[in-house]
């Protein structure tokens, strides 16, 4: 049995022979599989069900793997690790995949053993990164309760303020660009030009105004980050 029993996997692959080989090998080790043969079907399953990892073929009929991954990142309520399968092995293709939100790449042909190892590595990395409670300097995020405290004081955040702060905490210490932040908040839906500015202003009022030291930092011309000394992080 695999060391991660009952791991739920979505396999989006239009080549039946490849899908069958993967499923036969990994189901024998305790994985639970759902299948999709098109990008549209895969996207629907990804957004409706809970998966520990998604194995996503790049070349799919209709919506291809890059589009599926982008839509998952824009619309899923949580980060689902995505392993992209591709016959392409160029740097440009891999860069495009990572820009769309892919976590890892595996080039065909591949061994089933390596596929399993990659899936395990992705889920373990994700579980370490996305914990129920995250401590970052004076901030503590509780994902189950959807609350954030600063120096022990619970912040009265709006739903949008909570989402923005969660994105910044997950990305720390990196800067999140305005474009990326808007995309994660609203996807491809158009929004008013001042909407993000307004939400950032409201977040600052709750996160920083009552305290001596501001944490929400604007990197002019780039985006936003949290001004926390990462050398003090455990």
Short mmCIF file of C-alpha atoms in Angstrom, two decimals:
data_model
loop_
_atom_site.label_atom_id
_atom_site.label_comp_id
_atom_site.label_asym_id
_atom_site.label_seq_id
_atom_site.Cartn_x
_atom_site.Cartn_y
_atom_site.Cartn_z
CA UNK A 1 0.00 0.00 0.00
CA UNK A 2 1.07 3.58 -0.59
CA UNK A 3 2.18 5.65 2.38
CA UNK A 4 -0.74 8.01 1.65
CA UNK A 5 -3.78 5.68 1.82
CA UNK A 6 -6.97 6.68 0.04
CA UNK A 7 -5.28 9.49 -1.83
CA UNK A 8 -7.88 10.88 -4.24
CA UNK A 9 -6.59 11.55 -7.74
CA UNK A 10 -8.22 13.10 -10.79
CA UNK A 11 -6.71 11.83 -14.05
CA UNK A 12 -7.48 13.94 -17.13
CA UNK A 13 -6.14 11.99 -20.10
CA UNK A 14 -7.77 11.37 -23.49
CA UNK A 15 -5.61 8.37 -24.43
CA UNK A 16 -7.43 5.38 -22.97
CA UNK A 17 -4.38 3.09 -23.00
CA UNK A 18 -2.31 5.54 -20.94
CA UNK A 19 -5.17 6.20 -18.52
CA UNK A 20 -5.75 2.46 -18.05
CA UNK A 21 -2.07 1.76 -17.36
CA UNK A 22 -1.85 4.55 -14.78
CA UNK A 23 -5.05 3.52 -13.04
CA UNK A 24 -4.18 -0.19 -12.95
CA UNK A 25 -0.79 0.52 -11.39
CA UNK A 26 -1.86 3.13 -8.85
CA UNK A 27 -5.24 1.71 -7.84
CA UNK A 28 -3.43 -1.49 -6.85
CA UNK A 29 -1.46 0.67 -4.39
CA UNK A 30 -4.53 2.18 -2.76
CA UNK A 31 -5.18 5.34 -4.79
CA UNK A 32 -8.77 6.34 -5.58
CA UNK A 33 -9.27 7.62 -9.12
CA UNK A 34 -11.74 9.72 -11.05
CA UNK A 35 -11.33 10.02 -14.80
CA UNK A 36 -11.98 12.60 -17.49
CA UNK A 37 -11.18 12.37 -21.18
CA UNK A 38 -11.74 16.04 -22.05
CA UNK A 39 -10.60 19.32 -20.55
CA UNK A 40 -14.14 20.52 -19.92
CA UNK A 41 -15.06 17.35 -18.04
CA UNK A 42 -11.83 17.48 -16.05
CA UNK A 43 -12.42 21.08 -15.04
CA UNK A 44 -15.96 20.30 -13.90
CA UNK A 45 -14.80 17.37 -11.75
CA UNK A 46 -11.90 19.39 -10.31
CA UNK A 47 -14.23 22.16 -9.15
CA UNK A 48 -16.94 19.85 -7.80
CA UNK A 49 -14.89 17.30 -5.86
CA UNK A 50 -11.97 17.09 -3.44
CA UNK A 51 -8.70 15.77 -4.88
CA UNK A 52 -5.26 15.42 -3.37
CA UNK A 53 -3.61 15.75 -6.78
CA UNK A 54 -4.63 16.17 -10.42
CA UNK A 55 -2.74 14.40 -13.21
CA UNK A 56 -3.46 16.55 -16.25
CA UNK A 57 -2.50 15.84 -19.84
CA UNK A 58 -1.38 18.89 -21.81
CA UNK A 59 -2.86 17.92 -25.17
CA UNK A 60 -6.59 17.43 -24.69
CA UNK A 61 -9.50 17.79 -27.11
CA UNK A 62 -11.30 21.10 -26.76
CA UNK A 63 -9.88 22.87 -23.72
CA UNK A 64 -6.18 21.95 -23.40
CA UNK A 65 -4.29 21.32 -20.18
CA UNK A 66 -2.97 24.87 -19.85
CA UNK A 67 -6.48 26.32 -20.04
CA UNK A 68 -7.81 23.73 -17.60
CA UNK A 69 -5.06 24.52 -15.11
CA UNK A 70 -5.65 28.26 -15.41
CA UNK A 71 -9.37 27.80 -14.80
CA UNK A 72 -8.72 25.58 -11.78
CA UNK A 73 -6.39 28.19 -10.29
CA UNK A 74 -8.94 30.96 -10.91
CA UNK A 75 -12.03 29.17 -9.64
CA UNK A 76 -11.06 26.47 -7.13
CA UNK A 77 -11.51 27.35 -3.46
CA UNK A 78 -8.22 25.66 -2.55
CA UNK A 79 -4.87 24.99 -4.19
CA UNK A 80 -4.92 21.53 -5.77
CA UNK A 81 -1.49 20.19 -6.78
CA UNK A 82 -1.34 19.66 -10.56
CA UNK A 83 1.10 17.34 -12.34
CA UNK A 84 1.13 18.03 -16.08
CA UNK A 85 1.79 15.21 -18.54
CA UNK A 86 3.23 16.23 -21.90
CA UNK A 87 5.01 14.86 -24.93
CA UNK A 88 6.75 18.22 -25.23
CA UNK A 89 10.06 18.81 -23.50
CA UNK A 90 11.01 22.35 -24.47
CA UNK A 91 11.78 25.07 -21.94
CA UNK A 92 9.10 27.33 -23.46
CA UNK A 93 6.41 24.69 -22.98
CA UNK A 94 7.40 24.14 -19.37
CA UNK A 95 7.49 27.87 -18.67
CA UNK A 96 4.00 28.19 -20.14
CA UNK A 97 2.85 25.35 -17.91
CA UNK A 98 4.26 26.87 -14.75
CA UNK A 99 2.77 30.25 -15.64
CA UNK A 100 -0.63 28.58 -15.91
CA UNK A 101 -0.27 27.23 -12.38
CA UNK A 102 1.21 23.77 -12.94
CA UNK A 103 3.16 22.44 -9.93
CA UNK A 104 5.27 19.87 -11.78
CA UNK A 105 5.90 18.41 -15.24
CA UNK A 106 6.40 14.83 -16.41
CA UNK A 107 7.40 14.21 -20.01
CA UNK A 108 6.08 11.18 -21.91
CA UNK A 109 7.13 8.43 -21.99
CA UNK A 110 7.54 8.03 -18.23
CA UNK A 111 7.71 5.20 -15.73
CA UNK A 112 4.71 4.55 -13.52
CA UNK A 113 7.03 4.43 -10.52
CA UNK A 114 8.22 7.98 -11.24
CA UNK A 115 4.63 9.16 -11.69
CA UNK A 116 3.74 7.83 -8.26
CA UNK A 117 6.81 9.40 -6.65
CA UNK A 118 5.99 12.78 -8.24
CA UNK A 119 2.40 12.60 -6.99
CA UNK A 120 3.52 11.76 -3.45
CA UNK A 121 6.07 14.56 -3.47
CA UNK A 122 3.48 17.10 -4.62
CA UNK A 123 0.92 16.15 -2.00
CA UNK A 124 3.46 16.07 0.82
CA UNK A 125 4.85 19.46 -0.22
CA UNK A 126 1.34 20.86 -0.39
CA UNK A 127 0.37 19.46 3.01
CA UNK A 128 3.44 21.05 4.59
CA UNK A 129 2.75 24.38 2.91
CA UNK A 130 -1.00 24.56 3.45
CA UNK A 131 -1.55 23.92 7.13
CA UNK A 132 -4.73 24.65 9.08
CA UNK A 133 -2.85 27.20 11.20
CA UNK A 134 -0.06 29.34 9.77
CA UNK A 135 2.14 31.56 11.93
CA UNK A 136 3.87 34.42 10.17
CA UNK A 137 5.51 36.95 12.49
CA UNK A 138 2.70 38.58 14.49
CA UNK A 139 0.02 37.00 12.26
CA UNK A 140 -1.75 33.69 12.78
CA UNK A 141 -4.07 32.36 10.08
CA UNK A 142 -6.67 29.69 10.90
CA UNK A 143 -7.98 28.25 7.64
CA UNK A 144 -10.73 26.15 9.23
CA UNK A 145 -12.21 29.08 11.10
CA UNK A 146 -11.24 31.56 8.37
CA UNK A 147 -9.81 33.95 10.94
CA UNK A 148 -6.59 35.94 11.27
CA UNK A 149 -5.15 37.33 14.48
CA UNK A 150 -2.38 39.88 14.93
CA UNK A 151 -0.48 39.76 18.22
CA UNK A 152 -3.34 37.70 19.63
CA UNK A 153 -6.05 40.16 18.57
CA UNK A 154 -8.56 38.83 16.05
CA UNK A 155 -8.88 41.02 12.98
CA UNK A 156 -12.38 41.95 11.88
CA UNK A 157 -11.73 41.23 8.21
CA UNK A 158 -14.24 41.32 5.39
CA UNK A 159 -14.42 38.21 3.21
CA UNK A 160 -12.38 39.99 0.53
CA UNK A 161 -9.87 41.25 3.08
CA UNK A 162 -9.42 37.70 4.38
CA UNK A 163 -8.85 36.41 0.84
CA UNK A 164 -6.28 39.10 0.04
CA UNK A 165 -4.39 38.56 3.30
CA UNK A 166 -4.41 34.78 2.79
CA UNK A 167 -2.95 35.19 -0.71
CA UNK A 168 -0.20 37.47 0.62
CA UNK A 169 0.61 35.12 3.51
CA UNK A 170 0.77 32.09 1.20
CA UNK A 171 3.06 33.96 -1.21
CA UNK A 172 5.34 35.43 1.49
CA UNK A 173 8.07 36.61 1.12
CA UNK A 174 7.36 37.09 -2.58
CA UNK A 175 5.61 40.16 -3.98
CA UNK A 176 2.16 39.52 -5.45
CA UNK A 177 1.57 41.67 -8.52
CA UNK A 178 -1.64 43.64 -8.96
CA UNK A 179 -2.47 41.54 -12.00
CA UNK A 180 -1.95 38.24 -10.17
CA UNK A 181 -3.92 39.42 -7.15
CA UNK A 182 -6.83 40.60 -9.30
CA UNK A 183 -6.78 37.31 -11.21
CA UNK A 184 -6.90 35.25 -8.03
CA UNK A 185 -9.74 37.36 -6.63
CA UNK A 186 -11.93 37.73 -9.70
CA UNK A 187 -10.54 35.38 -12.34
CA UNK A 188 -11.22 36.61 -15.87
CA UNK A 189 -14.34 38.50 -14.81
CA UNK A 190 -13.98 42.24 -15.40
CA UNK A 191 -14.02 44.45 -12.32
CA UNK A 192 -13.94 48.17 -11.64
CA UNK A 193 -10.46 49.67 -11.87
CA UNK A 194 -10.64 51.04 -8.32
CA UNK A 195 -12.05 47.85 -6.74
CA UNK A 196 -8.68 46.39 -5.74
CA UNK A 197 -7.48 49.76 -4.44
CA UNK A 198 -10.59 50.03 -2.28
CA UNK A 199 -10.17 46.52 -0.82
CA UNK A 200 -6.48 47.16 -0.10
CA UNK A 201 -7.40 50.40 1.69
CA UNK A 202 -10.01 48.60 3.81
CA UNK A 203 -7.54 45.82 4.63
CA UNK A 204 -4.94 48.36 5.75
CA UNK A 205 -7.47 49.95 8.10
CA UNK A 206 -8.02 46.62 9.85
CA UNK A 207 -4.55 45.07 9.58
CA UNK A 208 -2.33 48.09 10.27
CA UNK A 209 -4.18 51.14 11.56
CA UNK A 210 -4.71 49.91 15.15
CA UNK A 211 -1.06 48.82 15.47
CA UNK A 212 2.29 50.61 15.67
CA UNK A 213 3.99 48.88 12.73
CA UNK A 214 2.43 48.56 9.25
CA UNK A 215 2.65 45.11 7.66
CA UNK A 216 0.95 45.61 4.30
CA UNK A 217 3.57 47.02 1.95
CA UNK A 218 3.04 48.45 -1.52
CA UNK A 219 5.92 47.80 -3.89
CA UNK A 220 5.34 50.63 -6.31
CA UNK A 221 4.98 49.57 -9.90
CA UNK A 222 4.91 45.90 -8.89
CA UNK A 223 2.32 44.90 -6.32
CA UNK A 224 1.96 44.03 -2.65
CA UNK A 225 3.75 42.04 0.03
CA UNK A 226 3.91 41.68 3.80
CA UNK A 227 6.69 43.59 5.55
CA UNK A 228 7.71 40.90 8.05
CA UNK A 229 11.25 39.91 8.98
CA UNK A 230 11.44 36.44 7.45
CA UNK A 231 14.68 35.75 9.30
CA UNK A 232 12.62 35.42 12.45
CA UNK A 233 10.26 32.85 10.89
CA UNK A 234 10.55 29.27 11.98
#
